[in-house]
mmCIF file of C-alpha atoms and ligand atoms in Angstrom:
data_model
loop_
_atom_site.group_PDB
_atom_site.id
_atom_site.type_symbol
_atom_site.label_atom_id
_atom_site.label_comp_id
_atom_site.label_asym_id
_atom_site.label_seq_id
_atom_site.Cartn_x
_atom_site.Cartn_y
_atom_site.Cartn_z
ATOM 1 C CA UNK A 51 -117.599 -14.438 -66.949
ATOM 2 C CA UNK A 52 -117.101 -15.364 -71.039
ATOM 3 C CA UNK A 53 -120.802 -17.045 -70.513
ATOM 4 C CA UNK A 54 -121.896 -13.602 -70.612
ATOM 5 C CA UNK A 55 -121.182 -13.551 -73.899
ATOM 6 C CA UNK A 56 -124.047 -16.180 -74.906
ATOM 7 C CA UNK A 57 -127.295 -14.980 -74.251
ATOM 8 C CA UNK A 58 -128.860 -13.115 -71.737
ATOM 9 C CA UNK A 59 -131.233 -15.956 -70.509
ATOM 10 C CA UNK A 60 -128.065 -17.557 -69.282
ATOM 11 C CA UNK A 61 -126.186 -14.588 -67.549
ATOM 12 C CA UNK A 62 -129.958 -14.008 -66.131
ATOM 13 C CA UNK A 63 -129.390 -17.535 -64.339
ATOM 14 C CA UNK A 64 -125.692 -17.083 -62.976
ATOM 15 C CA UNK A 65 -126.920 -13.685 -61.252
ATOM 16 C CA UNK A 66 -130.068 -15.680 -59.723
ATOM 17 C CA UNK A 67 -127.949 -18.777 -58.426
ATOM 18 C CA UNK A 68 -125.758 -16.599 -56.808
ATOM 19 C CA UNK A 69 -122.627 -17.347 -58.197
ATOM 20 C CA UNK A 70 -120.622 -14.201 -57.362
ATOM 21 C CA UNK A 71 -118.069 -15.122 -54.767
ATOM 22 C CA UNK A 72 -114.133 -14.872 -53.201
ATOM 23 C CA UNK A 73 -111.104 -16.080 -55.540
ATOM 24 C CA UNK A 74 -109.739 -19.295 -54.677
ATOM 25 C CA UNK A 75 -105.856 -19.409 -53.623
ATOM 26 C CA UNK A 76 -105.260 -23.004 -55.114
ATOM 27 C CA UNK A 77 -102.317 -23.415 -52.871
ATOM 28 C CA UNK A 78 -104.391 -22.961 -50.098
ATOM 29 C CA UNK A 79 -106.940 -25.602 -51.914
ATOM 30 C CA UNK A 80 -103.900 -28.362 -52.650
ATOM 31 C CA UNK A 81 -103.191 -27.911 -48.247
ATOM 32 C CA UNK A 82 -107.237 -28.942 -47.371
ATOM 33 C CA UNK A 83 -106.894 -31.793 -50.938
ATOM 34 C CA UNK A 84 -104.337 -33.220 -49.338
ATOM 35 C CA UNK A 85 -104.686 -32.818 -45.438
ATOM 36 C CA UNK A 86 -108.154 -32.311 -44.790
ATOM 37 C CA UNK A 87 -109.340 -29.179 -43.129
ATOM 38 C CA UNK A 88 -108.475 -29.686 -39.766
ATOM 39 C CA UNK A 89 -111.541 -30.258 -37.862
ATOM 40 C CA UNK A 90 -112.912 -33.204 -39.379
ATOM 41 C CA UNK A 91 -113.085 -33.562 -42.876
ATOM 42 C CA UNK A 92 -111.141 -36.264 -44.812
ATOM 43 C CA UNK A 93 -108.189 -35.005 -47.215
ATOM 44 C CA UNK A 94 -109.939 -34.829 -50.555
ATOM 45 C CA UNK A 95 -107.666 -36.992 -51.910
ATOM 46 C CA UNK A 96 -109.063 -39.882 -50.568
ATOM 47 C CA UNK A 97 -111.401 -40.587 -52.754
ATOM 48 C CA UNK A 98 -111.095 -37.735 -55.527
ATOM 49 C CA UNK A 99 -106.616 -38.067 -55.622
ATOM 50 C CA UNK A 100 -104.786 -35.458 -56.009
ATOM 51 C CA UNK A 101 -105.177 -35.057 -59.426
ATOM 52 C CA UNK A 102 -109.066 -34.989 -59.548
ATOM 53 C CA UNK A 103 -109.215 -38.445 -61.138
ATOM 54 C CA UNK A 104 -111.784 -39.813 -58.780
ATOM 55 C CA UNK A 105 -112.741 -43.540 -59.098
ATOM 56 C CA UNK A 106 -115.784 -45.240 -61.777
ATOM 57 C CA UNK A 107 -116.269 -48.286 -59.734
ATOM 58 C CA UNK A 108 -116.595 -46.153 -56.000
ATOM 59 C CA UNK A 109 -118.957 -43.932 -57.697
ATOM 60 C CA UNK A 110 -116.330 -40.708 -56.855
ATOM 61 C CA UNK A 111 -116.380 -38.261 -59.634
ATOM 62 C CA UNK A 112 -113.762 -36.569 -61.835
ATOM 63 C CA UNK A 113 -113.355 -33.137 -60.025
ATOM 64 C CA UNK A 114 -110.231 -32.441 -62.572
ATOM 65 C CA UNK A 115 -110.871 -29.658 -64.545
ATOM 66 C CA UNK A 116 -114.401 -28.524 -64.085
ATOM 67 C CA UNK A 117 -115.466 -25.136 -63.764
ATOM 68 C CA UNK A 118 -114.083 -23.714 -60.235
ATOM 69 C CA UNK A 119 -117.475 -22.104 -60.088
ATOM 70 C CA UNK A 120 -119.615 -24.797 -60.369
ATOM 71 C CA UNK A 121 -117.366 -26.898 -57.876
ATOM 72 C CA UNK A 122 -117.932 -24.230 -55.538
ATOM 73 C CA UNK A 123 -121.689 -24.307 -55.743
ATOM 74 C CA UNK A 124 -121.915 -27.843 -55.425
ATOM 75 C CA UNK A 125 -119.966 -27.869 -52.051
ATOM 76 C CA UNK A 126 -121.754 -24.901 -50.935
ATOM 77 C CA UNK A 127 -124.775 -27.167 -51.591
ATOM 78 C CA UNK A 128 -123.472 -30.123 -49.769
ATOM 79 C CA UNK A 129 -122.583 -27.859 -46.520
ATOM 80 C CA UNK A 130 -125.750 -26.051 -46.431
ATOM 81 C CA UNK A 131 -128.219 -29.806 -47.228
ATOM 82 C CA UNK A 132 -129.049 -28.099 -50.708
ATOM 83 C CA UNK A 133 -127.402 -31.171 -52.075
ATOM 84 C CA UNK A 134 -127.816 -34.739 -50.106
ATOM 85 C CA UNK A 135 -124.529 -37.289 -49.765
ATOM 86 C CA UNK A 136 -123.876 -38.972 -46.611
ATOM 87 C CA UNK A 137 -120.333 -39.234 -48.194
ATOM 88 C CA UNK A 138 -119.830 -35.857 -49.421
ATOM 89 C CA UNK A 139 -121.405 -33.999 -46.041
ATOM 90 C CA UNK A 140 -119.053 -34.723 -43.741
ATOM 91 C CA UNK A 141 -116.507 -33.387 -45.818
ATOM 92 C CA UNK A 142 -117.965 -30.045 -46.875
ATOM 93 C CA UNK A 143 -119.603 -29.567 -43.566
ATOM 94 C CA UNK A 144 -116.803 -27.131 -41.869
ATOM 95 C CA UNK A 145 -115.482 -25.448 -44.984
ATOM 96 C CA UNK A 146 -115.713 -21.690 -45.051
ATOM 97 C CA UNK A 147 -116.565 -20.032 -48.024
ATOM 98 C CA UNK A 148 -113.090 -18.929 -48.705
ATOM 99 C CA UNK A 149 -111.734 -22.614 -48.319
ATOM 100 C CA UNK A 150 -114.590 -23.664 -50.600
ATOM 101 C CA UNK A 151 -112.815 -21.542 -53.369
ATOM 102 C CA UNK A 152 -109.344 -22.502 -52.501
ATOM 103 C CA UNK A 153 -110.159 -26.859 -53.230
ATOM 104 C CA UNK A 154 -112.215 -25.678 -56.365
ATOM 105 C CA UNK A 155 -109.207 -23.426 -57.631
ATOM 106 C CA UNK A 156 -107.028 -26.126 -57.276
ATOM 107 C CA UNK A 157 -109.215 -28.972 -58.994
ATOM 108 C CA UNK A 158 -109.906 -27.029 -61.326
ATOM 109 C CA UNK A 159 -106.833 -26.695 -62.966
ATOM 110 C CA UNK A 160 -105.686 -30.203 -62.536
ATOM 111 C CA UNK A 161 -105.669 -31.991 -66.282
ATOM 112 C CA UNK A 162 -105.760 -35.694 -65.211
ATOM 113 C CA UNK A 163 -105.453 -37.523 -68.245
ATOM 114 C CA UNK A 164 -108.134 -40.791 -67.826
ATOM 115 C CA UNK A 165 -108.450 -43.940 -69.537
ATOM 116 C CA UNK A 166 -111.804 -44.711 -70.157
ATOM 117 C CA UNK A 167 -113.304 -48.019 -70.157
ATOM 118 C CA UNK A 168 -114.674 -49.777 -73.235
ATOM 119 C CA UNK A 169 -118.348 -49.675 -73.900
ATOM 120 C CA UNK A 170 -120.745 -51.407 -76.711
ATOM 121 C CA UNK A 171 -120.973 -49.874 -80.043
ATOM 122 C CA UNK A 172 -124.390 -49.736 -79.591
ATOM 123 C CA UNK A 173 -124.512 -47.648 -76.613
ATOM 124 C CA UNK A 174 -122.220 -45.020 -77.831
ATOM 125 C CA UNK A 175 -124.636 -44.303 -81.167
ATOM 126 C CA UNK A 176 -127.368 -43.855 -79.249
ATOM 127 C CA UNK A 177 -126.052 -41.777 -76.501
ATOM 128 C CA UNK A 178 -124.782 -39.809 -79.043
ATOM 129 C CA UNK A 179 -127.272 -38.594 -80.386
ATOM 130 C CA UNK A 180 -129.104 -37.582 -77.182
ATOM 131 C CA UNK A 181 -126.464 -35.499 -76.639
ATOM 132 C CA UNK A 182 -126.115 -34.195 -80.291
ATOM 133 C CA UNK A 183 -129.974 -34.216 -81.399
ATOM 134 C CA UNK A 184 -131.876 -35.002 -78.394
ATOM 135 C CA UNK A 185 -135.086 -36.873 -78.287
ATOM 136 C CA UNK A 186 -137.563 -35.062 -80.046
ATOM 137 C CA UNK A 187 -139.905 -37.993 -79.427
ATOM 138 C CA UNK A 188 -139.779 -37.666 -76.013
ATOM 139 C CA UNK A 189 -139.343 -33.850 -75.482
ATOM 140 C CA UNK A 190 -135.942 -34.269 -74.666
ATOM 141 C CA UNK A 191 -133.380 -31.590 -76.296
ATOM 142 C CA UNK A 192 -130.095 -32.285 -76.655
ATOM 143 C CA UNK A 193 -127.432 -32.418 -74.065
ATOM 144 C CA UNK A 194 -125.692 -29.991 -76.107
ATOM 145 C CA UNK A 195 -128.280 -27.246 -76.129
ATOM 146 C CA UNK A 196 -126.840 -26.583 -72.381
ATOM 147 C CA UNK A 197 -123.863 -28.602 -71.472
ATOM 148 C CA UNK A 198 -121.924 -26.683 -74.507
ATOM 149 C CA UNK A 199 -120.442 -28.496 -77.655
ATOM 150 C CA UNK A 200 -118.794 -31.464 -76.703
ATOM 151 C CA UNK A 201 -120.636 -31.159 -73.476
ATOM 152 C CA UNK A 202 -117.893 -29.319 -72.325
ATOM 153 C CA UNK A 203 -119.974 -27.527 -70.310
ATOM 154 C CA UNK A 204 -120.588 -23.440 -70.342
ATOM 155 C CA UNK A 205 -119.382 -21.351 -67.287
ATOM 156 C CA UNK A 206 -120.191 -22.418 -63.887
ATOM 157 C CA UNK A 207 -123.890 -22.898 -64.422
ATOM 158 C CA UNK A 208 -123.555 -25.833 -66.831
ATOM 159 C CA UNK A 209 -120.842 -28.437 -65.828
ATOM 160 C CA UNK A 210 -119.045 -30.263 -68.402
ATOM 161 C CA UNK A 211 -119.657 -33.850 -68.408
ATOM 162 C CA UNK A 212 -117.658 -35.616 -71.386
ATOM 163 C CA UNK A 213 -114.873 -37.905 -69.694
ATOM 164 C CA UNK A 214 -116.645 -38.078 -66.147
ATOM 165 C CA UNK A 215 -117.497 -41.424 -65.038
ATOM 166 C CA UNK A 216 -120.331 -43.510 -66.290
ATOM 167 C CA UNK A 217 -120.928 -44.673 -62.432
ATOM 168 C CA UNK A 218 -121.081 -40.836 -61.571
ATOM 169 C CA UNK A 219 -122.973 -39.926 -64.700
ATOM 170 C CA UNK A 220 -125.600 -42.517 -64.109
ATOM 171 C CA UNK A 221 -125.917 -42.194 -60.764
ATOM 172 C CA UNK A 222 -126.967 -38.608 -60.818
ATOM 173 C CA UNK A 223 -129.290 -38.978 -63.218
ATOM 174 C CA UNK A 224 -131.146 -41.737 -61.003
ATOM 175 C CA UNK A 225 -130.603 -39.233 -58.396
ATOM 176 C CA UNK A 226 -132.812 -36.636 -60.200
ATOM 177 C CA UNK A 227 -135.216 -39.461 -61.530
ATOM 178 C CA UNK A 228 -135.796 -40.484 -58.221
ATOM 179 C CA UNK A 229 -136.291 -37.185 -56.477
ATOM 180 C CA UNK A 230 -132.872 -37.229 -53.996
ATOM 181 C CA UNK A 231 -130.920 -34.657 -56.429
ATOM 182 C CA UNK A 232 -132.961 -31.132 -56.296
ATOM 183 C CA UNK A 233 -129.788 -28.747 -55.911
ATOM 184 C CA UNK A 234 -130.187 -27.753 -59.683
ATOM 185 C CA UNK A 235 -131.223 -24.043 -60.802
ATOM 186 C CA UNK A 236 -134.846 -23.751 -61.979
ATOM 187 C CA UNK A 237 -135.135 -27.363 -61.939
ATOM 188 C CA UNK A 238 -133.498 -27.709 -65.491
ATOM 189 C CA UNK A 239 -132.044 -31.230 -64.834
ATOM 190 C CA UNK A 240 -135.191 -32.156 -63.296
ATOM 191 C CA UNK A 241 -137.305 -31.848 -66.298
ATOM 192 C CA UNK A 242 -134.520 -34.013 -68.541
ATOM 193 C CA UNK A 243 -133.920 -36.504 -66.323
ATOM 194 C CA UNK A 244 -137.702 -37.015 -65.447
ATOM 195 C CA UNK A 245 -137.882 -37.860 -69.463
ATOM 196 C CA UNK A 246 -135.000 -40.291 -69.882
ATOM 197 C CA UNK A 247 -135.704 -44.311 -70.023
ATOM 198 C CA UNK A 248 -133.324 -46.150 -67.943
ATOM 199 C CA UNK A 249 -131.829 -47.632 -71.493
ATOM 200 C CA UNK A 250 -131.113 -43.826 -72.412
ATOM 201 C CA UNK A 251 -129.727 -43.151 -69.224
ATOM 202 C CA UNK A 252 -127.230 -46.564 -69.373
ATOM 203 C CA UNK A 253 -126.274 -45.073 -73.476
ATOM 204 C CA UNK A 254 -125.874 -41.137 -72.558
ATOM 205 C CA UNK A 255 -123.454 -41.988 -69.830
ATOM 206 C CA UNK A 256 -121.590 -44.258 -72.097
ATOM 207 C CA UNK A 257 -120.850 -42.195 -74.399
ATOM 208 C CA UNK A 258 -120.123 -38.763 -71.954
ATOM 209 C CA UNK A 259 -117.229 -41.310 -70.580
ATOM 210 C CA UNK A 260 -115.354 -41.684 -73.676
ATOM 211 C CA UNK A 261 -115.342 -38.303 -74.532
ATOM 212 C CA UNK A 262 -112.133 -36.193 -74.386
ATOM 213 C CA UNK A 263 -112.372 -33.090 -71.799
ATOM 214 C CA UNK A 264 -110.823 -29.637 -71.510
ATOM 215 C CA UNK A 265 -109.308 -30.844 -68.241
ATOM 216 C CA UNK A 266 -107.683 -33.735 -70.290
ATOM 217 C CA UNK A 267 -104.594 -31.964 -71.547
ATOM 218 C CA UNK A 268 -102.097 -34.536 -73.208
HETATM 219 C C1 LIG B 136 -115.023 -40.532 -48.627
HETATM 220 C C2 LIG B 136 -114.916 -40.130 -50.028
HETATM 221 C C3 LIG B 136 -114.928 -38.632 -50.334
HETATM 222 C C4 LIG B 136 -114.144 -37.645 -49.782
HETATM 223 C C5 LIG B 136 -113.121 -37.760 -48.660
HETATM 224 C C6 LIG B 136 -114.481 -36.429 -50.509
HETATM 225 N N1 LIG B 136 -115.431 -36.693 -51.460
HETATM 226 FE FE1 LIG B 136 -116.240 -35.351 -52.741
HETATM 227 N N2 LIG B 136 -117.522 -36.763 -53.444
HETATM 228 C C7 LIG B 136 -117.564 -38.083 -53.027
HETATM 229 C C8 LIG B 136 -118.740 -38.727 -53.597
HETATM 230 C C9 LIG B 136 -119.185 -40.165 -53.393
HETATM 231 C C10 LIG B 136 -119.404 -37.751 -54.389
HETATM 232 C C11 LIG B 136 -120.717 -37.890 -55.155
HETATM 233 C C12 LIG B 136 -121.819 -37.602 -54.131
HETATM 234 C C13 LIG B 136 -123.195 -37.421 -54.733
HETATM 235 O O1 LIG B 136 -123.761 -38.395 -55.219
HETATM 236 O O2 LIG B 136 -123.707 -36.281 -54.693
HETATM 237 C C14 LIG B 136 -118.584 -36.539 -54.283
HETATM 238 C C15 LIG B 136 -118.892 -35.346 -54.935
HETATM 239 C C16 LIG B 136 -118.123 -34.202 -54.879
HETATM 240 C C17 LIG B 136 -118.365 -32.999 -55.647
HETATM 241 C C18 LIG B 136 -119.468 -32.795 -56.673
HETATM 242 C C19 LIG B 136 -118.902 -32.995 -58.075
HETATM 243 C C20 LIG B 136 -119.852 -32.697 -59.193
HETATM 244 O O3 LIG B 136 -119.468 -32.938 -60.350
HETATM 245 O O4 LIG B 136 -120.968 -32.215 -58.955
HETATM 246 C C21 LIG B 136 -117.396 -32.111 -55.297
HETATM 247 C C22 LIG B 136 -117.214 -30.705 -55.837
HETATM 248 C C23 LIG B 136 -116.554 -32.743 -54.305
HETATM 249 N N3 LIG B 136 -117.019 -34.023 -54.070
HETATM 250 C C24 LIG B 136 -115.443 -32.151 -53.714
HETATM 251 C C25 LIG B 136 -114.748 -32.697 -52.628
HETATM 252 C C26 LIG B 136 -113.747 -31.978 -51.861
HETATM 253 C C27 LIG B 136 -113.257 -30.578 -52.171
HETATM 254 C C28 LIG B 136 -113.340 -32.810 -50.859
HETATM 255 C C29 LIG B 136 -112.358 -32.517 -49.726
HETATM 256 C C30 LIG B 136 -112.676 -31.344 -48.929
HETATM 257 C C31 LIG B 136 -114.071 -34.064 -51.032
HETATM 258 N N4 LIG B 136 -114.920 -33.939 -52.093
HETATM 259 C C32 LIG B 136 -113.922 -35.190 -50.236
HETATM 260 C C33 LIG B 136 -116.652 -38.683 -52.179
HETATM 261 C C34 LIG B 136 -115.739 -38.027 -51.386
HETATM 262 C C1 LIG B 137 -131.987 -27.039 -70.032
HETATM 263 C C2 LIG B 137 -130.573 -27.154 -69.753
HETATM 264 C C3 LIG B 137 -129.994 -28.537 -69.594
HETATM 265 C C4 LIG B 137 -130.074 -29.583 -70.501
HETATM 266 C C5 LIG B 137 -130.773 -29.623 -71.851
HETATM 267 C C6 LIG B 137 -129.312 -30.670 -69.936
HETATM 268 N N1 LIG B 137 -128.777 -30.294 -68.728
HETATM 269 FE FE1 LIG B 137 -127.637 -31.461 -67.476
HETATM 270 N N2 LIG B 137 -127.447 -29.908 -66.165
HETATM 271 C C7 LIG B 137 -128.018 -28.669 -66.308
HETATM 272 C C8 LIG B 137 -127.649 -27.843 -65.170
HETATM 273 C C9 LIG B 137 -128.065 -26.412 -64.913
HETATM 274 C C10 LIG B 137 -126.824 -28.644 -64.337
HETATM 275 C C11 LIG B 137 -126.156 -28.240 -63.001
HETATM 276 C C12 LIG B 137 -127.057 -28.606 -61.865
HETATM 277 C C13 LIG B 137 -126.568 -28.064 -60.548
HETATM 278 O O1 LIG B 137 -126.165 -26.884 -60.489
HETATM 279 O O2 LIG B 137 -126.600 -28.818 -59.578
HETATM 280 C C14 LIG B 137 -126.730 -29.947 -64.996
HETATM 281 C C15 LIG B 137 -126.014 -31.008 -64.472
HETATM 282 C C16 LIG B 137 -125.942 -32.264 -65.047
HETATM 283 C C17 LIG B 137 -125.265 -33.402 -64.475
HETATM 284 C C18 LIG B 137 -124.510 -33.437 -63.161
HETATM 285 C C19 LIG B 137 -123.016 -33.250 -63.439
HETATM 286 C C20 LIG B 137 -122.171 -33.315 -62.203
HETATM 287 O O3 LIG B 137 -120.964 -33.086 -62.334
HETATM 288 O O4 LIG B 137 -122.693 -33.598 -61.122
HETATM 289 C C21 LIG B 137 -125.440 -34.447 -65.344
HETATM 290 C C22 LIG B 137 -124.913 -35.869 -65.180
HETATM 291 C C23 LIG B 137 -126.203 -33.949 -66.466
HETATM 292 N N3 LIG B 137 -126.505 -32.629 -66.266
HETATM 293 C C24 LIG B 137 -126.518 -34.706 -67.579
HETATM 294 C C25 LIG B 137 -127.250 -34.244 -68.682
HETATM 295 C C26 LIG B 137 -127.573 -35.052 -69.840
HETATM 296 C C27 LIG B 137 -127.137 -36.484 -70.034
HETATM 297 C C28 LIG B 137 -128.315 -34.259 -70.679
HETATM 298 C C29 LIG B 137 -128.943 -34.645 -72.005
HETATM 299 C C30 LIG B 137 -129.765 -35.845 -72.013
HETATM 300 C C31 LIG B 137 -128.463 -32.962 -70.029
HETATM 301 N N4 LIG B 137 -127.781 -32.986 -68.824
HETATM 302 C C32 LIG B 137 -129.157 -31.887 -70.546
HETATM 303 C C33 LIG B 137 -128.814 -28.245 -67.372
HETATM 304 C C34 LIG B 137 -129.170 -29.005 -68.492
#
């Protein structure tokens, strides 16, 4: 609970979304990663690997890594239709709470090391600085101001995004474009992604790729 630490606008959040919940045994998490959960759901692994790596071209994210709290919400959101993936439901759909925490203790501390693909020059300088100065222009702030420095990302409220996949990256920020993301607390993602050209949205996940992570250990 460091985020604490940061303002109390932001600890105000993490009490409202309900983020208080059971440890995860990441044992217990690497048995469902790697088995599935017995009644239904695929083994993680399948499209996420054991290592949290996921896949750019499939559109399966990085799970290595990120917050366990944050991975918990989001599969809390899939299971109860906060969140909408015909992929994703299936496999969150019989996880108890408890098991919940166990596959995000064990993703995240994974520290999949990923080599990202190229991408133009000119893309990286300007998703760079939406995520470093924003788009004033446009009433866009930067990245920054709530994914952390680095977009590392802050607690489990604010996921880091540098070295997740640009597939991923963009595809969520369609997602909330278009209306079929929503799971997001007070509708903060909403109001950035609403703003962002398709050009900035091709340029900001770009750049996130190619950025080292905390859950990219050497
Ligand atoms: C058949 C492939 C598949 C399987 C099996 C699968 N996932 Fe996923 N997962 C996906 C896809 C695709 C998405 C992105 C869905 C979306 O657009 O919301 C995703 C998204 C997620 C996310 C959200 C990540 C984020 O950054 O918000 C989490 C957490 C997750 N999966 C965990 C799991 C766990 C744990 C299991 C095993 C119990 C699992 N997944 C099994 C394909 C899969
Ligand atoms: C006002 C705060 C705020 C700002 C500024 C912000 N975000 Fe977010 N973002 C969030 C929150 C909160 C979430 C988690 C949503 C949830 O819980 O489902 C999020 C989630 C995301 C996700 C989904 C990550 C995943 O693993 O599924 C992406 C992608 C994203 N943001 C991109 C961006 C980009 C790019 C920018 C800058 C152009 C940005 N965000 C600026 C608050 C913000």
């Amino acid at each position: 609970m460091t985020i604490i630490r940061r303002s109390g606008a932001v600890a105000a959040l993490l009490l409202t979304t309900g983020l208080v919940q059971a440890a995860g045994d990441a044992d217990r998490g690497a048995t469902i990663v790697m088995q599935g959960d017995g009644q239904g759901g695929a083994p993680c692994l399948a499209c996420h690997g054991t290592d949290g790596a996921g896949n750019d071209a499939a559109g399966f994210p990085r799970l290595a890594g990120l917050d366990a709290g944050y991975l918990a919400a989001q599969l809390r959101d899939y299971r109860d239709g906060r969140r909408n993936s015909p992929v994703m439901a299936p496999n969150a759909a019989h996880l108890s709470d408890q098991q919940i925490a166990d596959v995000a203790a064990y993703y995240a501390l994974q520290t999949t090391r990923l080599m990202p693909a190229e991408q133009p020059a000119d893309l990286l300088v300007r998703g760079e600085k939406l995520v470093k100065q924003g788009d004033w222009d446009n009433y866009i702030v930067p990245c920054e101001s709530c994914h952390g420095t680095g977009a590392q990302g802050v607690g489990a409220t604010f996921p880091a995004l540098s070295g997740q996949h640009p597939t991923y990256l963009r595809q969520q920020l369609e997602a909330w474009k278009n209306g079929t993301r929503s799971n997001d607390p007070n509708q903060l993602m909403l109001a950035i992604a609403a703003r962002l050209s398709d050009e900035q949205i091709q340029a900001v996940s770009a750049y996130l790729s190619q950025q080292p992570t905390q859950g990219s250990k050497p």
